[in-house]
Tab-separated table of C-alpha atoms and ligand atoms in Angstrom:
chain	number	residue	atom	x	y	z
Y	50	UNK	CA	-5.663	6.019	21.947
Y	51	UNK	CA	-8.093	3.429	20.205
Y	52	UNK	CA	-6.373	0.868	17.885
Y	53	UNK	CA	-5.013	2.561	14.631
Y	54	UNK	CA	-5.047	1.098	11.163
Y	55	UNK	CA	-1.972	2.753	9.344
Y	56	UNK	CA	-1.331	1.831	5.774
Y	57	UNK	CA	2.249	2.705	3.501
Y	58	UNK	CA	1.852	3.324	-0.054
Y	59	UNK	CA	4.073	3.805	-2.498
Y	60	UNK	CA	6.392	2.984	-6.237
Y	61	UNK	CA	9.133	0.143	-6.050
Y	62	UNK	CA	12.623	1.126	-3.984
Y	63	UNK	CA	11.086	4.029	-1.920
Y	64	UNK	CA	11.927	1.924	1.384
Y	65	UNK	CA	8.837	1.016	2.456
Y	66	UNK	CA	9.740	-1.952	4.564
Y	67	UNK	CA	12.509	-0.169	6.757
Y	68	UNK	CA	9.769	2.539	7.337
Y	69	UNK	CA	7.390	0.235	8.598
Y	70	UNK	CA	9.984	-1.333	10.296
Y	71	UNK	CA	11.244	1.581	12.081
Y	72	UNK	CA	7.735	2.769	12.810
Y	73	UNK	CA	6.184	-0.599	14.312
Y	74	UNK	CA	9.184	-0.923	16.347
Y	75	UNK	CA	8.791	2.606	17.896
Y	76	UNK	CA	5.083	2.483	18.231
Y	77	UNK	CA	5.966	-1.203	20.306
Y	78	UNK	CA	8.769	0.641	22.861
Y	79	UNK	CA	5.295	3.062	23.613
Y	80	UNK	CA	3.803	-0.412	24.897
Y	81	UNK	CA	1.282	-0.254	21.838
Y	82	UNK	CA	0.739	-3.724	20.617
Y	83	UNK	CA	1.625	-4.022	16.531
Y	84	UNK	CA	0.732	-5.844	13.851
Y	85	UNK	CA	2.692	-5.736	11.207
Y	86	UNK	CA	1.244	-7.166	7.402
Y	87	UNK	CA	1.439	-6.461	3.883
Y	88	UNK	CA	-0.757	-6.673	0.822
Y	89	UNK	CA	-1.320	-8.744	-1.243
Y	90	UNK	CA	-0.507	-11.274	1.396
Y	91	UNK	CA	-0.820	-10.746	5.148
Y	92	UNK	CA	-3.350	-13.605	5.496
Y	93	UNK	CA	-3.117	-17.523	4.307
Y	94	UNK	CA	-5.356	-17.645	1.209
Y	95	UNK	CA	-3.686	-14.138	0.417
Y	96	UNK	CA	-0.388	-15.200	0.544
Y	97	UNK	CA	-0.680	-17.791	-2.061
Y	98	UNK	CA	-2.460	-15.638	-4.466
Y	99	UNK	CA	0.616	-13.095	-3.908
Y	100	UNK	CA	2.734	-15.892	-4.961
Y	101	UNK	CA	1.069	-15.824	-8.081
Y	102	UNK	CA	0.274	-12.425	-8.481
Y	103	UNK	CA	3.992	-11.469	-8.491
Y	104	UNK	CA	5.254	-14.413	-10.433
Y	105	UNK	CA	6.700	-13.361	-13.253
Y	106	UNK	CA	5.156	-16.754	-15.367
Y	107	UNK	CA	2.166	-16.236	-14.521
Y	108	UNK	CA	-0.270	-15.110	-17.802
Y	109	UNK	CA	-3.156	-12.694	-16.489
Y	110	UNK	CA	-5.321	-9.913	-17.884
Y	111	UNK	CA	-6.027	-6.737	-15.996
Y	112	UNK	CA	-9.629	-7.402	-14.730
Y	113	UNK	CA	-8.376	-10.586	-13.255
Y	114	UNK	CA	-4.916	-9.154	-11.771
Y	115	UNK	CA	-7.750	-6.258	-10.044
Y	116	UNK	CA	-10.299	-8.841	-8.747
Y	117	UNK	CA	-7.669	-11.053	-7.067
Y	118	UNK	CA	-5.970	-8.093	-5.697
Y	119	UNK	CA	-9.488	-7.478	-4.047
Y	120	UNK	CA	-9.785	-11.169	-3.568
Y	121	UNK	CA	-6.795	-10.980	-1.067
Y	122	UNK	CA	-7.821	-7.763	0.348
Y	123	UNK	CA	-10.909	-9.320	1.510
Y	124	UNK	CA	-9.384	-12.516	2.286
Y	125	UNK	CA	-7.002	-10.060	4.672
Y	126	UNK	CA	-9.500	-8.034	6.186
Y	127	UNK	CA	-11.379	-10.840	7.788
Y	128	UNK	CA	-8.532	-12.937	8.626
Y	129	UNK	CA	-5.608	-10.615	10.116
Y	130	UNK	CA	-6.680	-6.907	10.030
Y	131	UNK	CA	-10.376	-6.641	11.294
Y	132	UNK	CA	-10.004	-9.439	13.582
Y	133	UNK	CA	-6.478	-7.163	14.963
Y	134	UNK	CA	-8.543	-3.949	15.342
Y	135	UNK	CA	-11.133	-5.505	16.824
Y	136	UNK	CA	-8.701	-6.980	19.566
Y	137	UNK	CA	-7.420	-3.262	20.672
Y	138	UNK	CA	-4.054	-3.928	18.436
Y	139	UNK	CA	-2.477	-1.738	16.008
Y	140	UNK	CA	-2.095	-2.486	12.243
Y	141	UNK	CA	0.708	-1.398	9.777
Y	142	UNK	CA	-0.112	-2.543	6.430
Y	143	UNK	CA	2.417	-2.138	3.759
Y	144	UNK	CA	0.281	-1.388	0.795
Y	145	UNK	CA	-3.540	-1.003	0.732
Y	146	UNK	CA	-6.541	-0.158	-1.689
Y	147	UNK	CA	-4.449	2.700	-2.794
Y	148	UNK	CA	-1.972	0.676	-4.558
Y	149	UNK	CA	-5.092	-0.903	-6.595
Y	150	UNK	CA	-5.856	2.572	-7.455
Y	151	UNK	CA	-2.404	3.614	-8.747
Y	152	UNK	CA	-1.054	0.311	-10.356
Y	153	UNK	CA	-4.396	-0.744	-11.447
Y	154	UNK	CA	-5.988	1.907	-12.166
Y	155	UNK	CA	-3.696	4.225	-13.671
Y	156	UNK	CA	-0.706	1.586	-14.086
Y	157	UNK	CA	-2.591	-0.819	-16.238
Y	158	UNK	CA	-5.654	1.261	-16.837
Y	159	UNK	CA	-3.953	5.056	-17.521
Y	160	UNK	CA	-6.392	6.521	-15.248
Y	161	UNK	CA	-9.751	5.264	-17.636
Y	162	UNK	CA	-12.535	7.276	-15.539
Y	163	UNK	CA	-14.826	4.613	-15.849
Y	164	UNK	CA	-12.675	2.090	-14.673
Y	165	UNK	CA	-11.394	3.896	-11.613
Y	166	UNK	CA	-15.280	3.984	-10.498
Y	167	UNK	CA	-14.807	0.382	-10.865
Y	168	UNK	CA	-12.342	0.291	-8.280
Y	169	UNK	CA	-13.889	2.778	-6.676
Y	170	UNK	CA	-17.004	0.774	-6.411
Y	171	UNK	CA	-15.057	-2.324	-5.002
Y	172	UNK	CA	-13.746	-0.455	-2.432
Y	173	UNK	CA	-17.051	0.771	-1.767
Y	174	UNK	CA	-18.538	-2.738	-1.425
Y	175	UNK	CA	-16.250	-4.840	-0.209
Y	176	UNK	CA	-14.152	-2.776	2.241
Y	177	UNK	CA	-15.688	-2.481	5.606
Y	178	UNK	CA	-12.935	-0.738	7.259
Y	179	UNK	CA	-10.725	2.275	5.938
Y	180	UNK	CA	-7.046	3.372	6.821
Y	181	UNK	CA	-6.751	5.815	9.861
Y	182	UNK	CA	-3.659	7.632	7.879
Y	183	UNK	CA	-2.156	6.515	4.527
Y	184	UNK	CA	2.073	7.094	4.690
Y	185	UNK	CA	2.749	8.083	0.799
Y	186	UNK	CA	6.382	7.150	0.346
Y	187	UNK	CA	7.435	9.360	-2.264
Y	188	UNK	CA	10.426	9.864	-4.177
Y	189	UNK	CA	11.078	10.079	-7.849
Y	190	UNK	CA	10.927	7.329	-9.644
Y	191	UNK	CA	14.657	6.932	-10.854
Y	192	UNK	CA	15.829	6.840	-7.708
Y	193	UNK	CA	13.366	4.203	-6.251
Y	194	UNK	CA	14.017	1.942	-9.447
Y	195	UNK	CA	17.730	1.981	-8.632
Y	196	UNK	CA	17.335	0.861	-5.332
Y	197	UNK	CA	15.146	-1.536	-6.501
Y	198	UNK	CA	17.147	-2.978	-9.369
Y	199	UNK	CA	19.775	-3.534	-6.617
Y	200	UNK	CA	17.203	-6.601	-4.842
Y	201	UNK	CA	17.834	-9.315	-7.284
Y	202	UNK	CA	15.429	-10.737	-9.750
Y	203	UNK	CA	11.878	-8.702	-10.630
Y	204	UNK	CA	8.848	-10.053	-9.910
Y	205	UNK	CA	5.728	-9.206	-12.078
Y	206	UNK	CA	5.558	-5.901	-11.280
Y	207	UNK	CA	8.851	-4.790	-10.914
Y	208	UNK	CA	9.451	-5.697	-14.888
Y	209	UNK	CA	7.158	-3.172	-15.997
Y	210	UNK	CA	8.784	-0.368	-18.191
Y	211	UNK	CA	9.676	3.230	-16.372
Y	212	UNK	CA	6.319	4.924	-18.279
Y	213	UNK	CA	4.169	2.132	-15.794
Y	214	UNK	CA	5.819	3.595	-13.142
Y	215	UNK	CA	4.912	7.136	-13.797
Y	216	UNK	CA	1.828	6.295	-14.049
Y	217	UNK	CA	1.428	4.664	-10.713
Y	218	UNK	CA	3.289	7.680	-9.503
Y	219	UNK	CA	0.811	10.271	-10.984
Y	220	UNK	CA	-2.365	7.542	-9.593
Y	221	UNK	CA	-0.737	8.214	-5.791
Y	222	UNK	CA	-0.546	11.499	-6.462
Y	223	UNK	CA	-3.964	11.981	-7.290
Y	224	UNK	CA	-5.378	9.728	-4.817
Y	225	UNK	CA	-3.449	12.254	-1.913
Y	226	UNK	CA	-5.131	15.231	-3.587
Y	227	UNK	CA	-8.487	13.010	-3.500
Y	228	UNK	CA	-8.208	12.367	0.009
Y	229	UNK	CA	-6.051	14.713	1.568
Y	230	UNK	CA	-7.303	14.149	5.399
Y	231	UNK	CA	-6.253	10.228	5.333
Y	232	UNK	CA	-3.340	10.069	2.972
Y	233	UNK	CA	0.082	12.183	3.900
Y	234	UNK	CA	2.559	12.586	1.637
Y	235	UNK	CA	6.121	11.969	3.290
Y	236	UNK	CA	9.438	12.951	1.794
Y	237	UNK	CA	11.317	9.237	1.386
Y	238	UNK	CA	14.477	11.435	0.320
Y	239	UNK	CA	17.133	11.117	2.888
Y	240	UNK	CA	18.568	9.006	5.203
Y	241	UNK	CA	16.448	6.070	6.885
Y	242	UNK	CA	16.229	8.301	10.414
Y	243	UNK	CA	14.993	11.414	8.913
Y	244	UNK	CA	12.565	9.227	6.857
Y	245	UNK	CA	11.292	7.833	10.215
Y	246	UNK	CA	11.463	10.949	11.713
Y	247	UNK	CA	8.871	11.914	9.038
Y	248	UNK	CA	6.589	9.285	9.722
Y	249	UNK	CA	6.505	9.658	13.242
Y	250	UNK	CA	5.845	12.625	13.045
Y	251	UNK	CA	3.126	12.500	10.848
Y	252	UNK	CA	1.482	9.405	13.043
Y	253	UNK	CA	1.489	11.991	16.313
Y	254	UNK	CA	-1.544	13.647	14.327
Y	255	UNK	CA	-3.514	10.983	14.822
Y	256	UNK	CA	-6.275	11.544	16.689
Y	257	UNK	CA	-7.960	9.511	19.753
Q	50	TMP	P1	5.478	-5.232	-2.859
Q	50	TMP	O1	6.532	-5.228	-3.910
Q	50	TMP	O2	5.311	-3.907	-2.220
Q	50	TMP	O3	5.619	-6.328	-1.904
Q	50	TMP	O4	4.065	-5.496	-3.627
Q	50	TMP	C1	3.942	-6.414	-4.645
Q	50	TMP	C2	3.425	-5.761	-5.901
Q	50	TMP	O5	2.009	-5.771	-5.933
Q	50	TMP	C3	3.859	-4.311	-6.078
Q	50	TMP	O6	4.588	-4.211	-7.283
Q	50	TMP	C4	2.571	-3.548	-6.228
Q	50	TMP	C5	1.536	-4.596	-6.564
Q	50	TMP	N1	0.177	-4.299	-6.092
Q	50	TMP	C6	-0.817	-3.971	-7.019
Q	50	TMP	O7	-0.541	-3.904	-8.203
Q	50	TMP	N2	-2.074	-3.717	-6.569
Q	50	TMP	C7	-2.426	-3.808	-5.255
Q	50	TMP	O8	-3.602	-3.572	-4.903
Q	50	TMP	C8	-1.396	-4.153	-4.304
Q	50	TMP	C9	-1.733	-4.261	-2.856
Q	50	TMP	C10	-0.110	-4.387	-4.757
């Protein structure tokens, strides 16, 4: 099978990072070769815009917290991700351009139409290369909250108020009714095997 770019998506405490976890280290005992990155981040310059990004001190308006999500993203693509691909090597990505359209734009922007073809626009332009399958972690928002609350200290994001949340919530759900061939919505209810069960089986539809 040709090298796969799979992306995980998703609100705060849905377990994400055991997913990937799970999943990378499954794909590897196939003898696929992995790599395993996350957004923002997942390249140098991207990394220490994260830093900031998440920081709960720093002071930044919505326009600016979208273009340096982008920023990264591009920063990413040409650094870790196309440069992967193009090597015959998986990628995993925990969170991708749909994450700018749910926190973005629905989270901060409550789903503005002319400010979703914004983002549409940038992904448009300045993505070259889209997710093979999107893995929507989703579970309801309570629940992932809890979990999350249980991880110490919020960052930025994480001290937004539940009706933020929602929001994101609704944007993912529209964006998998928007693209229902890429992005799959999996159960995240349950215990961590029948989670990856889920996933895996979901990544078997892949095609070649
Ligand atoms: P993480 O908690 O999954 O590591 O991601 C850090 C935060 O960044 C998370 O709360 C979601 C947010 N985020 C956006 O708001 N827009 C984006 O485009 C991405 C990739 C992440």
């Amino acid at each position: 099978m040709s090298a796969k770019f799979i992306t995980f998506e998703g609100t705060e405490g849905v377990g994400k990072t055991t997913a990937i976890a799970r999943l990378c280290e499954r794909l590897r005992e196939t003898g696929t070769q992995v790599v395993q990155t996350r957004e923002p981040g997942g390249s140098e310059l991207a990394e220490k815009l994260r830093a900031m990004l998440i920081d709960p001190a720093t002071k930044i308006d919505d326009a600016t917290e979208l273009l340096l999500m982008f920023t990264a993203r591009s920063d990413h693509l040409h650094h870790t991700i196309l440069p992967a691909l193009n090597a015959g090597k998986w990628v995993v990505c925990d969170r991708f351009i749909d994450s700018s359209v749910a926190y973005q734009g629905y989270g901060r922007w409550q789903g503005d139409p002319d400010k979703l073809a914004k983002i549409d626009g940038l992904i448009e332009n300045f993505v070259p290369r889209l997710p093979d399958m999107t893995l929507w972690l989703d579970l309801p928002i309570a629940e992932g909250m809890a979990r999350a609350g249980k991880r110490g200290e919020a960052d930025r994001f994480e001290a937004e108020a539940l009706a933020f949340f929602e929001r994101v919530h609704q944007g993912f759900a529209k964006q998998q009714q928007r693209h229902p061939n890429r992005i799959h919505r999996i159960d995240a209810s349950g215990t961590v095997e029948a989670v990856s069960e889920r996933v895996w089986q979901a990544v078997q539809g892949l095609d070649s």
